XYZ file of C-alpha atoms in Angstrom:
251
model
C -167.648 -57.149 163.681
C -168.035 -53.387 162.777
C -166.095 -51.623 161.094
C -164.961 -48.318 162.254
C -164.189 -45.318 159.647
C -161.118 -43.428 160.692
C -161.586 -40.034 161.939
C -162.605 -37.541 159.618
C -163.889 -40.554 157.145
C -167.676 -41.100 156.566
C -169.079 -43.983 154.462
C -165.534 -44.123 152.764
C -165.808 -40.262 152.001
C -162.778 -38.026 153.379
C -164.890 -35.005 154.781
C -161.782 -32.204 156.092
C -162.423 -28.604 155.449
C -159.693 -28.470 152.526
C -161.471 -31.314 150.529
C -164.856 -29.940 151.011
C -163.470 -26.525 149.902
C -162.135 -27.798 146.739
C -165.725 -29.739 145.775
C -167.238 -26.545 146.055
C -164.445 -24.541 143.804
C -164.724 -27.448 140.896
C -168.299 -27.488 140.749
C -168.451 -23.828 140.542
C -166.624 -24.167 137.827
C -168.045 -26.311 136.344
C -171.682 -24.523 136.369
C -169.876 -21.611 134.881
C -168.590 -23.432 132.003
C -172.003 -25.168 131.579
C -173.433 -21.181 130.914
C -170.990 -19.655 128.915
C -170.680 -22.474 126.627
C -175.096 -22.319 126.139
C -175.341 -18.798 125.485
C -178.868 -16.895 125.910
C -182.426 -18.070 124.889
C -183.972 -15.211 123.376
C -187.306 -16.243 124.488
C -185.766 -15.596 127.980
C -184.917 -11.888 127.186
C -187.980 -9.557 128.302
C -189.593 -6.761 125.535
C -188.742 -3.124 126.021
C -184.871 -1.372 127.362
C -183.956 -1.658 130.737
C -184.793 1.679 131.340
C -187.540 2.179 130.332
C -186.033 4.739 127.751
C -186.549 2.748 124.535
C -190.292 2.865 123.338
C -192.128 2.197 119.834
C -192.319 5.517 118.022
C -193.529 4.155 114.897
C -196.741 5.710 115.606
C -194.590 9.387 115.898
C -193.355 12.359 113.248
C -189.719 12.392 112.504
C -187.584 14.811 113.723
C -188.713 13.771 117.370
C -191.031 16.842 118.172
C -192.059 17.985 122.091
C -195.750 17.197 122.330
C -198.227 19.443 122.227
C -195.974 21.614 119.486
C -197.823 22.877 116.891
C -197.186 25.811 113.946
C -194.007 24.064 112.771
C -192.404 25.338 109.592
C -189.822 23.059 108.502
C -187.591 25.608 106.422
C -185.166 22.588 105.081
C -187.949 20.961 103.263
C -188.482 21.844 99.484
C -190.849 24.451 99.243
C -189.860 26.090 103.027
C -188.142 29.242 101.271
C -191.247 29.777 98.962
C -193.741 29.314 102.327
C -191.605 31.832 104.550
C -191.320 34.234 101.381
C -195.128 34.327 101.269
C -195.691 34.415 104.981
C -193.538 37.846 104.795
C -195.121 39.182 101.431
C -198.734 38.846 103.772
C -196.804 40.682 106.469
C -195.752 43.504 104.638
C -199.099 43.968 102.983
C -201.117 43.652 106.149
C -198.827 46.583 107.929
C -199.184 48.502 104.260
C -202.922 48.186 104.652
C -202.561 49.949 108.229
C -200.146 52.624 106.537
C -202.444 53.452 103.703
C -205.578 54.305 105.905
C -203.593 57.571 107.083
C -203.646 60.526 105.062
C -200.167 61.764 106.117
C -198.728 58.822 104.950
C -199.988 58.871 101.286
C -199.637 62.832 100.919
C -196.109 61.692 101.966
C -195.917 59.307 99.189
C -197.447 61.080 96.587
C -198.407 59.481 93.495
C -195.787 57.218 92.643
C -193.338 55.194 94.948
C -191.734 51.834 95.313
C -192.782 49.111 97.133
C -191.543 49.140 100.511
C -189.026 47.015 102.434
C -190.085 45.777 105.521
C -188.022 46.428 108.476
C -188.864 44.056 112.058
C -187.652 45.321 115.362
C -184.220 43.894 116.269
C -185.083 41.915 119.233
C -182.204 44.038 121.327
C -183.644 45.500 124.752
C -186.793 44.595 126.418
C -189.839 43.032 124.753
C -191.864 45.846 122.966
C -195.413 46.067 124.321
C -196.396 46.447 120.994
C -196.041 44.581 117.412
C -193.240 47.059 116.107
C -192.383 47.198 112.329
C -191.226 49.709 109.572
C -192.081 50.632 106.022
C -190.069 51.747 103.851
C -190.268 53.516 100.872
C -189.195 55.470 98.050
C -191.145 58.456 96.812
C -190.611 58.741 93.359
C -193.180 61.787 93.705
C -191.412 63.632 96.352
C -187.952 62.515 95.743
C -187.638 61.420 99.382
C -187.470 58.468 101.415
C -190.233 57.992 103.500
C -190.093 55.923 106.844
C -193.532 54.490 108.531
C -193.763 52.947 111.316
C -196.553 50.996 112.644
C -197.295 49.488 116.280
C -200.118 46.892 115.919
C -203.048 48.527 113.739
C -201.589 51.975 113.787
C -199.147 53.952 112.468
C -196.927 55.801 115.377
C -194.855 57.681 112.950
C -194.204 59.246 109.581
C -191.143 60.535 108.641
C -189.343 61.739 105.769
C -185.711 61.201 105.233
C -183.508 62.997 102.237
C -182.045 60.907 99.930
C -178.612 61.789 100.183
C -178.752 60.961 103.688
C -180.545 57.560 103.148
C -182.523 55.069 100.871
C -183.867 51.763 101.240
C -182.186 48.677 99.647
C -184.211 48.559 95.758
C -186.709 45.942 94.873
C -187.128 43.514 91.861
C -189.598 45.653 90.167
C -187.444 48.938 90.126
C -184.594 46.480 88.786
C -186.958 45.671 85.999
C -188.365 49.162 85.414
C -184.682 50.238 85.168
C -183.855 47.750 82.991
C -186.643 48.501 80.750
C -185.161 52.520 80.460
C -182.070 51.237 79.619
C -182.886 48.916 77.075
C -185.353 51.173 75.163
C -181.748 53.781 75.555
C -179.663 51.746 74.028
C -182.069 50.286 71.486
C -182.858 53.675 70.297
C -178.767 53.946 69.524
C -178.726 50.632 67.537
C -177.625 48.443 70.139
C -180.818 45.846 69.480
C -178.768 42.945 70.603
C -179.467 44.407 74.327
C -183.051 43.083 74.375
C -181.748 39.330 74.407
C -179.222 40.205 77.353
C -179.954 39.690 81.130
C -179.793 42.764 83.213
C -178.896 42.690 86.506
C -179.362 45.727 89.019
C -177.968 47.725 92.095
C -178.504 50.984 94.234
C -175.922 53.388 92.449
C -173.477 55.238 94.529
C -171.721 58.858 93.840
C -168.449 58.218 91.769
C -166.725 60.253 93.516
C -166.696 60.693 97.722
C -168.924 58.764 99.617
C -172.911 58.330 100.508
C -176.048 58.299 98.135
C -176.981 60.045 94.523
C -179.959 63.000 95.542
C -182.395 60.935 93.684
C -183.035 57.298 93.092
C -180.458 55.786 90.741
C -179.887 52.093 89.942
C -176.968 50.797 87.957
C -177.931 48.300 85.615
C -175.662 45.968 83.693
C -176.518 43.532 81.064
C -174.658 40.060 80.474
C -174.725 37.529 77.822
C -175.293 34.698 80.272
C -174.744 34.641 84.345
C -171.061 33.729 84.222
C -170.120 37.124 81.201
C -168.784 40.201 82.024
C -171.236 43.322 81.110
C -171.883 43.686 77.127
C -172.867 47.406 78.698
C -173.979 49.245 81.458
C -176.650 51.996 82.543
C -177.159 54.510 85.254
C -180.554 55.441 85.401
C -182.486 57.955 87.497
C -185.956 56.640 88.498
C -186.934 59.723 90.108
C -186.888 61.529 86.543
C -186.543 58.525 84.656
C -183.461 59.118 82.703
C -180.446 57.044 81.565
C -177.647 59.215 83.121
C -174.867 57.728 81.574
C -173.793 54.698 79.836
C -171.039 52.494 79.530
C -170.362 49.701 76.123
C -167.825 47.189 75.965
C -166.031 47.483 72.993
C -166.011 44.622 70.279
């Protein structure tokens, strides 16, 4: 005799839609469990990013630098101020070599003058056509400021300016020639002690009003140490090289 499963009953099984449903959801669940409790092989996990973003750069400068970049001067590295210091000392004596080949320009300078300050174009309004840059100087000589300026490997201009009206910002050597005035002043008065003093030195102004002396004057003071007021003080006029007037600090 054979037996006969009810209906919906296979081999013993019960085989509705709900049951079948929920053998699905538990194994599901199951599997999941399975995978969070292993983890990750990390043999499985490929080399490299995703995106293709992450690469080796071991091989590479750091900062990251475009490629292909090249003259890079890395101003925040020791030595960067003494490199860009000497790249503009080699600027201002290859446009002082172009200056000097002119006769106006030493006639205008006559035989004694300061160094000259360098003066680039501003980069306001269009691009110049041309490599633009001005000299200036101080003629000692002539009493006179004297302005050159020189577009690529030739001067386009020479002018002088009075020195009431304008002078260029000094330099270290008229600080030091200054200096040198005063001291030999003061030593000359009995004030030896002056020689073992640091001077210091700025473009003098009038006392009284506003603007420029009419020759070249630079105030010089002279300190014990960086952080002392001034043990005394000088005025000195480089065009005639004179001590104008002095000031001491009393004891």
């Amino acid at each position: 005799m054979k037996f006969r499963a009810p209906d919906g009953v296979q081999g013993g099984r019960v085989t509705d839609s709900r049951t079948i449903f929920l053998a699905v959801l538990l194994a599901a669940v199951a599997a999941g469990t399975a995978t969070a409790h292993s983890g990750f092989e990390p043999a499985d996990v490929q080399p490299g990013h995703p995106t293709g973003h992450v690469q080796d750069r071991a091989d590479e400068t750091w900062p990251p630098q475009p490629r292909g970049l090249s003259n890079v001067v890395p101003l925040g590295t020791p030595g960067g101020a003494e490199r860009a210091a000497g790249l503009h000392q080699r600027r201002v004596a290859d446009r002082e070599r172009v200056a000097m080949r002119r006769a106006d320009v030493r006639q205008a300078l006559g035989g004694r003058y300061s160094t000259p300050d360098l003066v680039e174009t501003d980069g306001k309004g269009p691009p110049p056509t041309e490599d633009v840059s001005r000299l200036m100087y101080f003629s000692y000589a002539n009493n006179t400021t004297v302005e050159v300026t020189v577009a690529g490997q030739r001067v386009r201009s020479v002018r002088k300016i009075a020195p009431a009206e304008y002078q260029p910002d000094i330099t270290d050597g008229e600080v030091t020639d200054a200096a040198d005035l005063a001291r030999q002043y003061f030593i000359s008065r009995g004030k030896a002690r002056v020689a073992d003093l640091k001077a210091y030195g700025i473009l003098a102004y009038l006392p009284t009003g506003k603007g420029f002396y009419p020759t070249r004057v630079i105030y010089v003071s002279f300190h014990p140490n960086d952080d002392a007021p001034p043990d005394c003080a000088a005025w000195v006029d480089l065009t005639n090289r004179l001590v104008l007037r002095t000031r001491e600090e009393q004891p």
